[in-house]
PDB file of C-alpha atoms and ligand atoms in Angstrom:
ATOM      1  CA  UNK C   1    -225.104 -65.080 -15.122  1.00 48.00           C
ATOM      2  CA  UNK C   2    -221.871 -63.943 -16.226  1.00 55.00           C
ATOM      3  CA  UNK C   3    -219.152 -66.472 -17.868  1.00 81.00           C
ATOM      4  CA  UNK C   4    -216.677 -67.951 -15.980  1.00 95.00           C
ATOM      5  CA  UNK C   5    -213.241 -69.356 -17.172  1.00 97.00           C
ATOM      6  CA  UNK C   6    -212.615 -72.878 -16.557  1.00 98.00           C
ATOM      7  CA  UNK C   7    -209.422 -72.824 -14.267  1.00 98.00           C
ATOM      8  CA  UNK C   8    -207.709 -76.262 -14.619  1.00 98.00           C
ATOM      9  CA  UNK C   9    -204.863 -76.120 -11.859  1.00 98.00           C
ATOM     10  CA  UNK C  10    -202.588 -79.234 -11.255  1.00 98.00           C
ATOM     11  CA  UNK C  11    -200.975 -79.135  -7.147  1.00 98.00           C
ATOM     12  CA  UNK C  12    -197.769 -81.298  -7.814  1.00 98.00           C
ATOM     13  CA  UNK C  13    -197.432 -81.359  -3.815  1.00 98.00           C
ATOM     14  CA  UNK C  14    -194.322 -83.190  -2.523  1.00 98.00           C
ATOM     15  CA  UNK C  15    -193.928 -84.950  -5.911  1.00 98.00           C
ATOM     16  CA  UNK C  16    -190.868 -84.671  -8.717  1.00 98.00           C
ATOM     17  CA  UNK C  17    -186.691 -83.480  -7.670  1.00 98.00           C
ATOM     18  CA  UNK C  18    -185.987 -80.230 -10.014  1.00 98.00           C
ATOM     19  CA  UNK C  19    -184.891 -82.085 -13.308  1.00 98.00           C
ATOM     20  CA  UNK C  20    -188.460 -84.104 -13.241  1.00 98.00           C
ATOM     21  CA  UNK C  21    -190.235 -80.788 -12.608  1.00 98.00           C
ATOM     22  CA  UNK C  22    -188.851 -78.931 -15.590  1.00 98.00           C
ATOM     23  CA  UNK C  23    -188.973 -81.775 -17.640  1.00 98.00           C
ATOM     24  CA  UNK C  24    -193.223 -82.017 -16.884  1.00 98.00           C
ATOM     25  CA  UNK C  25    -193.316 -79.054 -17.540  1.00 98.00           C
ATOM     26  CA  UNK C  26    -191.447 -78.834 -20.786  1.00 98.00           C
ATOM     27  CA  UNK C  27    -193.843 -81.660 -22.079  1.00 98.00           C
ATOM     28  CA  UNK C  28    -197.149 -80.107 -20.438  1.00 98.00           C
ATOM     29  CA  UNK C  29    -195.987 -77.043 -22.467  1.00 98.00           C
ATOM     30  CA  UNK C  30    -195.396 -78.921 -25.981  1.00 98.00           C
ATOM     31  CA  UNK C  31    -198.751 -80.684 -24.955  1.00 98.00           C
ATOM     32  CA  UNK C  32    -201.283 -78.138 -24.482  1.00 97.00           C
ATOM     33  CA  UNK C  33    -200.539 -76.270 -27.017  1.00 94.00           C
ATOM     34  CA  UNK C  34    -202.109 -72.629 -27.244  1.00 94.00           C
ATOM     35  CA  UNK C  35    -205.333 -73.669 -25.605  1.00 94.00           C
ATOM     36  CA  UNK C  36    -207.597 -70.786 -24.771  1.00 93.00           C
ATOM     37  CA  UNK C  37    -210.711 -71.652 -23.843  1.00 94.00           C
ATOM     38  CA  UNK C  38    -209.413 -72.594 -19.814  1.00 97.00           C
ATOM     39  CA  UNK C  39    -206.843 -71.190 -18.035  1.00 98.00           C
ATOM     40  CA  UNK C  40    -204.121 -73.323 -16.732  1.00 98.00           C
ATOM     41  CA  UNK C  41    -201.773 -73.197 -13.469  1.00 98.00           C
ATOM     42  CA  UNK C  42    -199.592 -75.843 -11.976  1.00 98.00           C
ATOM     43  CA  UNK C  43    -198.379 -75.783  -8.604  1.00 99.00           C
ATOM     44  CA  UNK C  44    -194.604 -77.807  -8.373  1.00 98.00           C
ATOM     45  CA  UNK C  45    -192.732 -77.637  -5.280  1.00 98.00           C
ATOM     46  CA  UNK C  46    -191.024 -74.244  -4.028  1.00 98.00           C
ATOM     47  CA  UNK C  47    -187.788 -75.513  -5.355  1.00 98.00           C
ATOM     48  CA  UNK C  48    -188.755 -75.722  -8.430  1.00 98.00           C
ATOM     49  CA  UNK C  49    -190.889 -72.592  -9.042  1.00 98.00           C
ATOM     50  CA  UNK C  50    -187.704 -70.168 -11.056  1.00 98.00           C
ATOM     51  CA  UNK C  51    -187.217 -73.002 -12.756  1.00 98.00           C
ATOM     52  CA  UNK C  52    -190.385 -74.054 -14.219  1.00 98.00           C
ATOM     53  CA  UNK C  53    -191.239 -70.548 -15.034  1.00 98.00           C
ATOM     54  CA  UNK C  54    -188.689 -69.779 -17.330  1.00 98.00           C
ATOM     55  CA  UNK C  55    -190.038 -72.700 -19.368  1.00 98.00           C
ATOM     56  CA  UNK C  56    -193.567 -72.166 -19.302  1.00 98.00           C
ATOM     57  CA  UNK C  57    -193.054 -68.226 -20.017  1.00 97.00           C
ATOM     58  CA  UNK C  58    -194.152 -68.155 -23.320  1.00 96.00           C
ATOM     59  CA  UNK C  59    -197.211 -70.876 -23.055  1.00 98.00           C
ATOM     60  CA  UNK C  60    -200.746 -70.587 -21.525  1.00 98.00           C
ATOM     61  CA  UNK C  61    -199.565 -72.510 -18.532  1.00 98.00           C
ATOM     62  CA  UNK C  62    -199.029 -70.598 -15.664  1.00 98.00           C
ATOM     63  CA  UNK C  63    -197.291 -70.673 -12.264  1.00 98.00           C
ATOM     64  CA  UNK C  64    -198.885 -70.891  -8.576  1.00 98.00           C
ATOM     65  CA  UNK C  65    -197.309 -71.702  -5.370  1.00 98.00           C
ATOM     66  CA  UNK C  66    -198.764 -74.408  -2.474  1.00 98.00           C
ATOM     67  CA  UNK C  67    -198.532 -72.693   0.410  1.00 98.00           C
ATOM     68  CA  UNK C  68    -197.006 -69.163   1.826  1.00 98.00           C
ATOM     69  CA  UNK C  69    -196.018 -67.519   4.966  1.00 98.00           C
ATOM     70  CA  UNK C  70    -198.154 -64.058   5.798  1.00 98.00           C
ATOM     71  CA  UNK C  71    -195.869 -62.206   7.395  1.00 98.00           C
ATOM     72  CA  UNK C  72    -193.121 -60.149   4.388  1.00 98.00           C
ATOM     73  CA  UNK C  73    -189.405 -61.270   5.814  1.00 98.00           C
ATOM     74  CA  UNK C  74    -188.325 -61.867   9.105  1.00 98.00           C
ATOM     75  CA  UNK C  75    -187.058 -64.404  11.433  1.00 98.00           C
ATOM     76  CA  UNK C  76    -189.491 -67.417  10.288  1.00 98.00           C
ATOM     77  CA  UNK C  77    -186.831 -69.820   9.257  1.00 98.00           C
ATOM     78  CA  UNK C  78    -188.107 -72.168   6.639  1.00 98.00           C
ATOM     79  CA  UNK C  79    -190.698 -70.084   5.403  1.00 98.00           C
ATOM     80  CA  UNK C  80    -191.655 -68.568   2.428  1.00 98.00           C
ATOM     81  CA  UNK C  81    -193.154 -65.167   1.827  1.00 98.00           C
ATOM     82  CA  UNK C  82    -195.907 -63.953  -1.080  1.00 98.00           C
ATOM     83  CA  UNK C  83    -193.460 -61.195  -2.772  1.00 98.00           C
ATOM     84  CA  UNK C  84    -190.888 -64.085  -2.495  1.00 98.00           C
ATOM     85  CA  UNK C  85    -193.508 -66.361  -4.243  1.00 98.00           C
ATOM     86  CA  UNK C  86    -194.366 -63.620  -6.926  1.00 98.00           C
ATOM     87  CA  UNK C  87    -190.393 -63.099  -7.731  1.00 98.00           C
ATOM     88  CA  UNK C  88    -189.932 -66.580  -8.224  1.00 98.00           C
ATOM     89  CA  UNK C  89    -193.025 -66.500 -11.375  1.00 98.00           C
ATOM     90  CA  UNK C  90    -196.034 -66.974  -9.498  1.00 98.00           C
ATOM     91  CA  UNK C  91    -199.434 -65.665 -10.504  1.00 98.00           C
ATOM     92  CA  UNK C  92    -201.517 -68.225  -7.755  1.00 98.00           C
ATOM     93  CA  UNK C  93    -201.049 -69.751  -4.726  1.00 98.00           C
ATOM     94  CA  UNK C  94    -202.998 -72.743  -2.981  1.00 98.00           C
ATOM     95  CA  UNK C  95    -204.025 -71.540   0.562  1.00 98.00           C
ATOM     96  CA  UNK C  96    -205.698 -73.944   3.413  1.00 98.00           C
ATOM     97  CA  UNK C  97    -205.458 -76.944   1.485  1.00 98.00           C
ATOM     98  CA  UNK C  98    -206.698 -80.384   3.660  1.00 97.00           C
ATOM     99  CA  UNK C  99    -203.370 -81.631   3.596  1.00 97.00           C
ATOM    100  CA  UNK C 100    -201.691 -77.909   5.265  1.00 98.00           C
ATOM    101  CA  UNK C 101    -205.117 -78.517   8.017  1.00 97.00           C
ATOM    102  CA  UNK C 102    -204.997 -82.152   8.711  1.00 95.00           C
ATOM    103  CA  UNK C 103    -200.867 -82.387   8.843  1.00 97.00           C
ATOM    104  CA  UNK C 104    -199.558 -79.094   9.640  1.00 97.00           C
ATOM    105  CA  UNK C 105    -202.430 -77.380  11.760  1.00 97.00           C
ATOM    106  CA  UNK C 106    -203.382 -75.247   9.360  1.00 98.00           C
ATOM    107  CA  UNK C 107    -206.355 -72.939  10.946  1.00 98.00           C
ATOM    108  CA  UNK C 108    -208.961 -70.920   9.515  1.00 98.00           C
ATOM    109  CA  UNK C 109    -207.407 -67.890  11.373  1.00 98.00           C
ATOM    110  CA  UNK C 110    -203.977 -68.060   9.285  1.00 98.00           C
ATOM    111  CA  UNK C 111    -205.963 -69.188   6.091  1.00 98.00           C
ATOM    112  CA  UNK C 112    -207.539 -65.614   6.426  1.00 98.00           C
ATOM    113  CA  UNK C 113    -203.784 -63.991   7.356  1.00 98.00           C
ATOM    114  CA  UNK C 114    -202.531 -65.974   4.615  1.00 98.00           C
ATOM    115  CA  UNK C 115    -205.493 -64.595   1.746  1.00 98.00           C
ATOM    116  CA  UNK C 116    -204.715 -61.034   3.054  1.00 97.00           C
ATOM    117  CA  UNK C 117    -200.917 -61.323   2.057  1.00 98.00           C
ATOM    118  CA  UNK C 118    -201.684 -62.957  -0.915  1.00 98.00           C
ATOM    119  CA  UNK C 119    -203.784 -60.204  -1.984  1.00 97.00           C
ATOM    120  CA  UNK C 120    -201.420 -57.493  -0.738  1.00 97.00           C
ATOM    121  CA  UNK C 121    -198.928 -59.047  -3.594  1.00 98.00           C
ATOM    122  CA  UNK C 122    -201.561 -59.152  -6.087  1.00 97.00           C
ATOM    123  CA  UNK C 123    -201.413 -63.181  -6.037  1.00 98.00           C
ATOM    124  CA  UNK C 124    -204.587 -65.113  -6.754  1.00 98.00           C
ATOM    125  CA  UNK C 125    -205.624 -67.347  -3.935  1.00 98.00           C
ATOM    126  CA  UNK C 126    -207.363 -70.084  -4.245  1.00 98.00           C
ATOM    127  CA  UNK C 127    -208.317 -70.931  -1.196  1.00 98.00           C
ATOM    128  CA  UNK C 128    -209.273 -74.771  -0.383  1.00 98.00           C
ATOM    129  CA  UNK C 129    -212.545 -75.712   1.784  1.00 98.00           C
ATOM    130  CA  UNK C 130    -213.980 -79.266   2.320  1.00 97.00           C
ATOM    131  CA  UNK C 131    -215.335 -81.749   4.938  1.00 96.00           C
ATOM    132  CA  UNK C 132    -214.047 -85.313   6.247  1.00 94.00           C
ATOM    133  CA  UNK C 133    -216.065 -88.477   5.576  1.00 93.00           C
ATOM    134  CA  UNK C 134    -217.398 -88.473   8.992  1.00 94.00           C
ATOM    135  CA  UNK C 135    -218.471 -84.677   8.668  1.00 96.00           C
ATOM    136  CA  UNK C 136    -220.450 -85.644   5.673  1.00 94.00           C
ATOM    137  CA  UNK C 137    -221.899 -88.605   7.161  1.00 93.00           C
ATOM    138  CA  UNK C 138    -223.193 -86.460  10.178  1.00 96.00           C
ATOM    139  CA  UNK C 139    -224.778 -84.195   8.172  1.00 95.00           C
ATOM    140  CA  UNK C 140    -222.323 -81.515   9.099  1.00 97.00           C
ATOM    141  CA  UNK C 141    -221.086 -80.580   5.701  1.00 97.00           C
ATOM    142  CA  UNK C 142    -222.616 -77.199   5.074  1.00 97.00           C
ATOM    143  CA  UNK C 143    -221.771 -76.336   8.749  1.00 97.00           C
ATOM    144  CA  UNK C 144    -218.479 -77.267   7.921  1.00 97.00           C
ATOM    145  CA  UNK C 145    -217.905 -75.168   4.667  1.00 98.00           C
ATOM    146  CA  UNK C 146    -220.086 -71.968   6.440  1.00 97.00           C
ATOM    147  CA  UNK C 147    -217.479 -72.003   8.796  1.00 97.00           C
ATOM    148  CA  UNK C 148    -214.215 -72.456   5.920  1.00 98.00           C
ATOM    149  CA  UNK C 149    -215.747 -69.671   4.026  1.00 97.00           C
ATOM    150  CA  UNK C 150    -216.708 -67.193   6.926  1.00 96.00           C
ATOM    151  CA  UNK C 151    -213.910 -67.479   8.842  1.00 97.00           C
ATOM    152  CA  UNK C 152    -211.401 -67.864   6.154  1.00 97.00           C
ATOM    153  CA  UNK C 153    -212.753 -64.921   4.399  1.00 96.00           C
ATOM    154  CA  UNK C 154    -213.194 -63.407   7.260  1.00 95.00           C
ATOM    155  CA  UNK C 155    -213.208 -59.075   7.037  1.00 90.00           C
ATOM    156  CA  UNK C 156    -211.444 -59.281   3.828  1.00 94.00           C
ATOM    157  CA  UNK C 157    -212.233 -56.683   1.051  1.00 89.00           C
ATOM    158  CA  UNK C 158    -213.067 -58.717  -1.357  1.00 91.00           C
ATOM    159  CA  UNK C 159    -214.483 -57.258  -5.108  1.00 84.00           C
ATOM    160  CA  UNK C 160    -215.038 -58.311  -8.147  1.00 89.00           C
ATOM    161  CA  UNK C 161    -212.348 -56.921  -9.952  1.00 90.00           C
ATOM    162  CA  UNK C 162    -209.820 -59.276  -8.190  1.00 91.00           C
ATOM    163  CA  UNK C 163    -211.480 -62.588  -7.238  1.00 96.00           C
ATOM    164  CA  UNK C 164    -210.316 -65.457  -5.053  1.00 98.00           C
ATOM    165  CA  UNK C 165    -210.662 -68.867  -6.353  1.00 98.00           C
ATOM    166  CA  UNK C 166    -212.125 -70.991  -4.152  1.00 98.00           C
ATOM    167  CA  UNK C 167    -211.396 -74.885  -4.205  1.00 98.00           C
ATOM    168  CA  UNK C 168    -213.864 -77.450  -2.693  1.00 98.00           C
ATOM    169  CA  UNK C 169    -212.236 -80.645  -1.918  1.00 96.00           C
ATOM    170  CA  UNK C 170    -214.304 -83.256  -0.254  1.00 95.00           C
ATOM    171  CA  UNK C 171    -211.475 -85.064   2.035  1.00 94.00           C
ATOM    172  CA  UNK C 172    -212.521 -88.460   1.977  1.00 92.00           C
ATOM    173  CA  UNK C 173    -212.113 -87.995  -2.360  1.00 91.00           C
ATOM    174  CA  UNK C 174    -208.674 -86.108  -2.399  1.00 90.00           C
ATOM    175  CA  UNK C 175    -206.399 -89.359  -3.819  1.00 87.00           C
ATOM    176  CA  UNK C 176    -208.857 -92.012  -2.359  1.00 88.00           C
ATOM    177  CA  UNK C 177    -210.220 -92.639  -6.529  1.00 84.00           C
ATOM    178  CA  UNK C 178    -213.287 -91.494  -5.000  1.00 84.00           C
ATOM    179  CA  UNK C 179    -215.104 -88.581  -6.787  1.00 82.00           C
ATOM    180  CA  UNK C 180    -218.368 -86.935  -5.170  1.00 85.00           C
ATOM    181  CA  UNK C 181    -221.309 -87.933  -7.004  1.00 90.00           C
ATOM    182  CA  UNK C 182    -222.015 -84.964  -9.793  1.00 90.00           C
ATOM    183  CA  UNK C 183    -225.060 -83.879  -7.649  1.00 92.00           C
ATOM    184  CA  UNK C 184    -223.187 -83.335  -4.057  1.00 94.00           C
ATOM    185  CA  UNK C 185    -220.670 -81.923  -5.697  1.00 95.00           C
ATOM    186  CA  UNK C 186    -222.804 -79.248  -7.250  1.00 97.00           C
ATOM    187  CA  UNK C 187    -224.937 -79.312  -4.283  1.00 97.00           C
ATOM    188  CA  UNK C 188    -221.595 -78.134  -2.492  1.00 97.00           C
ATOM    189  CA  UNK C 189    -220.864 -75.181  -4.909  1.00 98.00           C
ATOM    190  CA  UNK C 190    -223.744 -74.250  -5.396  1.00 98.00           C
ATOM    191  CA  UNK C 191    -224.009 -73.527  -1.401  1.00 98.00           C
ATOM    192  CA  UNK C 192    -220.643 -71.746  -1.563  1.00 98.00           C
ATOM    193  CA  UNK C 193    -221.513 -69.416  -4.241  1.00 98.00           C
ATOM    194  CA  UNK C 194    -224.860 -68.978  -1.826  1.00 97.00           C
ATOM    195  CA  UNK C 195    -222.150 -67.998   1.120  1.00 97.00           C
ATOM    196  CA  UNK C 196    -220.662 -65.768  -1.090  1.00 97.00           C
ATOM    197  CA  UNK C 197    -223.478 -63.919  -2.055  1.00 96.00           C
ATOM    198  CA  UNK C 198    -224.662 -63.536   0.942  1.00 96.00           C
ATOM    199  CA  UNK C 199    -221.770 -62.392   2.588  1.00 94.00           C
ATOM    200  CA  UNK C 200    -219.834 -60.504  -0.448  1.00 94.00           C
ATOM    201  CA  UNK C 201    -222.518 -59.474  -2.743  1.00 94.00           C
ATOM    202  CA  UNK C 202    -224.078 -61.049  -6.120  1.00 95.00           C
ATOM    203  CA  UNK C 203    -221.746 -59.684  -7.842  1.00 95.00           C
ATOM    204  CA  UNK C 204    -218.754 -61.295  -6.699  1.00 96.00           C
ATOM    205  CA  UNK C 205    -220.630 -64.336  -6.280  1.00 96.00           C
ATOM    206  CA  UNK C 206    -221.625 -64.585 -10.099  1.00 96.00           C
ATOM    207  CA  UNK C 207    -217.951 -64.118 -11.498  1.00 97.00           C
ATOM    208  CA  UNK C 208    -215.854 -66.235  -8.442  1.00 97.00           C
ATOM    209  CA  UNK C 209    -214.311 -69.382  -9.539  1.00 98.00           C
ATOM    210  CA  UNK C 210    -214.976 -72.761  -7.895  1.00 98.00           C
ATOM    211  CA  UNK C 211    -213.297 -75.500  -8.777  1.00 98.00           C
ATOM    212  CA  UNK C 212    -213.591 -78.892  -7.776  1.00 97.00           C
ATOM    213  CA  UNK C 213    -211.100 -81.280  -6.286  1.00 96.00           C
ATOM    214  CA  UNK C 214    -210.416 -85.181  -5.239  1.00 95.00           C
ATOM    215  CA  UNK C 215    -209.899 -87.673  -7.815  1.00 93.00           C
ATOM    216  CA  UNK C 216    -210.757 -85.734 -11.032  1.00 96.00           C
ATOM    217  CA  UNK C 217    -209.441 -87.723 -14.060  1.00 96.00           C
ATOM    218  CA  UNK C 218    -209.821 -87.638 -17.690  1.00 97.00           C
ATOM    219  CA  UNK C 219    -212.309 -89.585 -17.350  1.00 96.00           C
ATOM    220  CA  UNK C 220    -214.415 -87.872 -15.386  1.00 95.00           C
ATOM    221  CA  UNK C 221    -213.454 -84.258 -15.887  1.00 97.00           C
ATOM    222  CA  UNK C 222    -216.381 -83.845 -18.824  1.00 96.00           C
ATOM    223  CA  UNK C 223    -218.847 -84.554 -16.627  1.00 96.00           C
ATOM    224  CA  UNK C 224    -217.951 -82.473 -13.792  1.00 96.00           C
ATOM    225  CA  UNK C 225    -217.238 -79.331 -16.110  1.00 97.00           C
ATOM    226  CA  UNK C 226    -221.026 -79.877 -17.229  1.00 96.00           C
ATOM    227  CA  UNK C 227    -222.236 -78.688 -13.438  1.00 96.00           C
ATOM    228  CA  UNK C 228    -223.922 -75.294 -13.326  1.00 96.00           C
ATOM    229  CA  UNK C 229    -221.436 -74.192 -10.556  1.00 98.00           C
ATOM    230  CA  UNK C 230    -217.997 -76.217 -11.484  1.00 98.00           C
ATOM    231  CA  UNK C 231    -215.858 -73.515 -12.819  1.00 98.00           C
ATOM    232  CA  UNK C 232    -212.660 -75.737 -12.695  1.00 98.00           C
ATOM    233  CA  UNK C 233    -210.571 -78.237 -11.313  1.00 98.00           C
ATOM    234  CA  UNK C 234    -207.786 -78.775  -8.684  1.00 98.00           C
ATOM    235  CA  UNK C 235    -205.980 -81.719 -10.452  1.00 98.00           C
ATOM    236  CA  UNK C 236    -203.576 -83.672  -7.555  1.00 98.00           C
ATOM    237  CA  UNK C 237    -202.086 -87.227  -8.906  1.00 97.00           C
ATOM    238  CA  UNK C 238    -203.665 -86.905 -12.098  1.00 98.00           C
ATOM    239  CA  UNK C 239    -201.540 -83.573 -12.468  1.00 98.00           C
ATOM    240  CA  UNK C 240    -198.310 -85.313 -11.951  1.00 98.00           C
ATOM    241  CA  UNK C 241    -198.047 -86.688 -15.659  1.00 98.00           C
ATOM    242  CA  UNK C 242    -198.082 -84.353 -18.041  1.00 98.00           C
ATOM    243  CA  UNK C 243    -200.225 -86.582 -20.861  1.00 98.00           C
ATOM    244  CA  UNK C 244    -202.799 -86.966 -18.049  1.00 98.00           C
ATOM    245  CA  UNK C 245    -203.236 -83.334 -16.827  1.00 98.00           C
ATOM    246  CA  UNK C 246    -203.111 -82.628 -20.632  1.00 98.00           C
ATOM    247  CA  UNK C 247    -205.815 -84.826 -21.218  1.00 98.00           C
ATOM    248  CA  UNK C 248    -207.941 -82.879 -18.659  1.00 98.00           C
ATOM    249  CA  UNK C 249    -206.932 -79.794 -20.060  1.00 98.00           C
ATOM    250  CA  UNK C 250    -208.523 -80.839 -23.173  1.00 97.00           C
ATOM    251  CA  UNK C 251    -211.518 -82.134 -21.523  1.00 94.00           C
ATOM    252  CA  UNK C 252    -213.713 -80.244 -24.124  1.00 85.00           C
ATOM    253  CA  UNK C 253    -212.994 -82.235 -27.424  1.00 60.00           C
TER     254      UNK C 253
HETATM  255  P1  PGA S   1    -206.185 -85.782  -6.009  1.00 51.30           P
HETATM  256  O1  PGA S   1    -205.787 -84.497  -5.121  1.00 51.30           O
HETATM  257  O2  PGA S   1    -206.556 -85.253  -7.374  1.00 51.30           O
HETATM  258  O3  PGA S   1    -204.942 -86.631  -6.031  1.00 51.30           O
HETATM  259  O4  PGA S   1    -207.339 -86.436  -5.335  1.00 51.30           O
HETATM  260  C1  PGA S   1    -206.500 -83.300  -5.207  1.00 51.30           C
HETATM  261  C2  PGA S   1    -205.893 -82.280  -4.277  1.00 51.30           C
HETATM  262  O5  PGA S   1    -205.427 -82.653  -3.193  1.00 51.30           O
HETATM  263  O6  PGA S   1    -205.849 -81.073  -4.595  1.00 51.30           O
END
């Protein structure tokens, strides 16, 4: 089994005006120091994204964007495109997050669009899967994330030299303070890398990234990290303050 960087990413979401974003980020910087041993991304509104990349420039931290538009430029009013997302500093962007599904009808079909233009702009996606409470309780889970994964990734070319990221986010734990018990949630990504493999190759499947998200904390990021198939996090309201996210950062020590 190859090794796999940790990939601790903090999704800001509709959170913190321009000043408070560059001013996280200025202390995230002075906080994490010259960590190598993860790799770091935060995700701050689109407003913010020139800003906050001038000051994390010269730091491990980098940038990623929440969302994006598939199409280049156009007549889309109010949307945002990946080239305009890589100009502005980015390296990631989230796709298909719960949120983008369950409030702005977010499909697998425009996930997939969405990965493909990513791609095409040399962005890494990392692309967000996960069932509701009442999926899980009906047993439907892996039906659910079979479905995320094939559709999503859907006839895309994907190899090994340029992974996704792939994020799996239980619903009924994103901001709730509930975390999935260590052995569903590595029952979960352990069936994704399974999906992978099956449908991309071993290959790809060994080196991909999954991270977990929905309530991770420093006080339960250790534990999580210690899963076989955990290769990361997707930080929300812990994210937001830049002691906290730091903490998780340095989940290690
Ligand atoms: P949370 O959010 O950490 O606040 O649960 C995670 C996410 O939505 O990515």
């Amino acid at each position: 089994m190859e090794s796999r960087k940790p990939l601790i990413a903090g999704n800001w979401k509709m959170f913190k005006t321009c000043p408070e974003a560059t001013d996280t980020a200025q202390k995230l910087v002075e906080l994490v120091g010259d960590v190598k041993s993860v790799d770091i991304m935060i995700a701050p509104t689109f407003t913010a994204l020139a800003m906050v990349s001038e000051i994390i420039k010269d730091s491990p931290v980098e940038l990623g964007a929440q969302n994006l538009y598939w199409e280049k430029e156009g007549a889309f009013t109010g949307e945002i495109s990946a080239p305009m997302i890589v100009s502005a500093g980015c390296r990631y962007v989230i796709i298909g997050h719960s949120e983008r599904r369950q409030f702005f009808g977010e499909t697998d079909e425009g996930v997939n669009k969405k990965i493909k233009a990513a791609f095409e702009a040399s962005l890494i996606p990392i692309v967000c899967v996960g069932e509701t409470e009442s999926e899980r309780d009906s047993g439907k889970t892996f039906s659910v994330l079979d479905k995320q994964i094939q559709e999503g990734l859907k006839k895309l070319n994907l190899d090994a030299s340029s992974p996704p990221v792939i994020a799996y986010e239980p619903i009924w734990a994103i901001g709730t303070g509930k975390t999935a018990q260590p052995e569903q949630a590595q029952e979960a990504h352990a069936y994704i890398r399974q999906l992978i493999s099956e449908d991309f190759g071993i290959e790809l499947a060994s080196i991909i990234r999954i991270l977990y998200g929905g309530s991770v904390k420093p006080g339960n990021i250790a534990e999580l990290m210690a899963l076989q198939d955990i290769d990361g996090a997707l930080v929300g309201g812990a994210s937001l303050k830049p002691e906290t996210f730091s903490e998780i950062i340095h989940y290690q020590k």
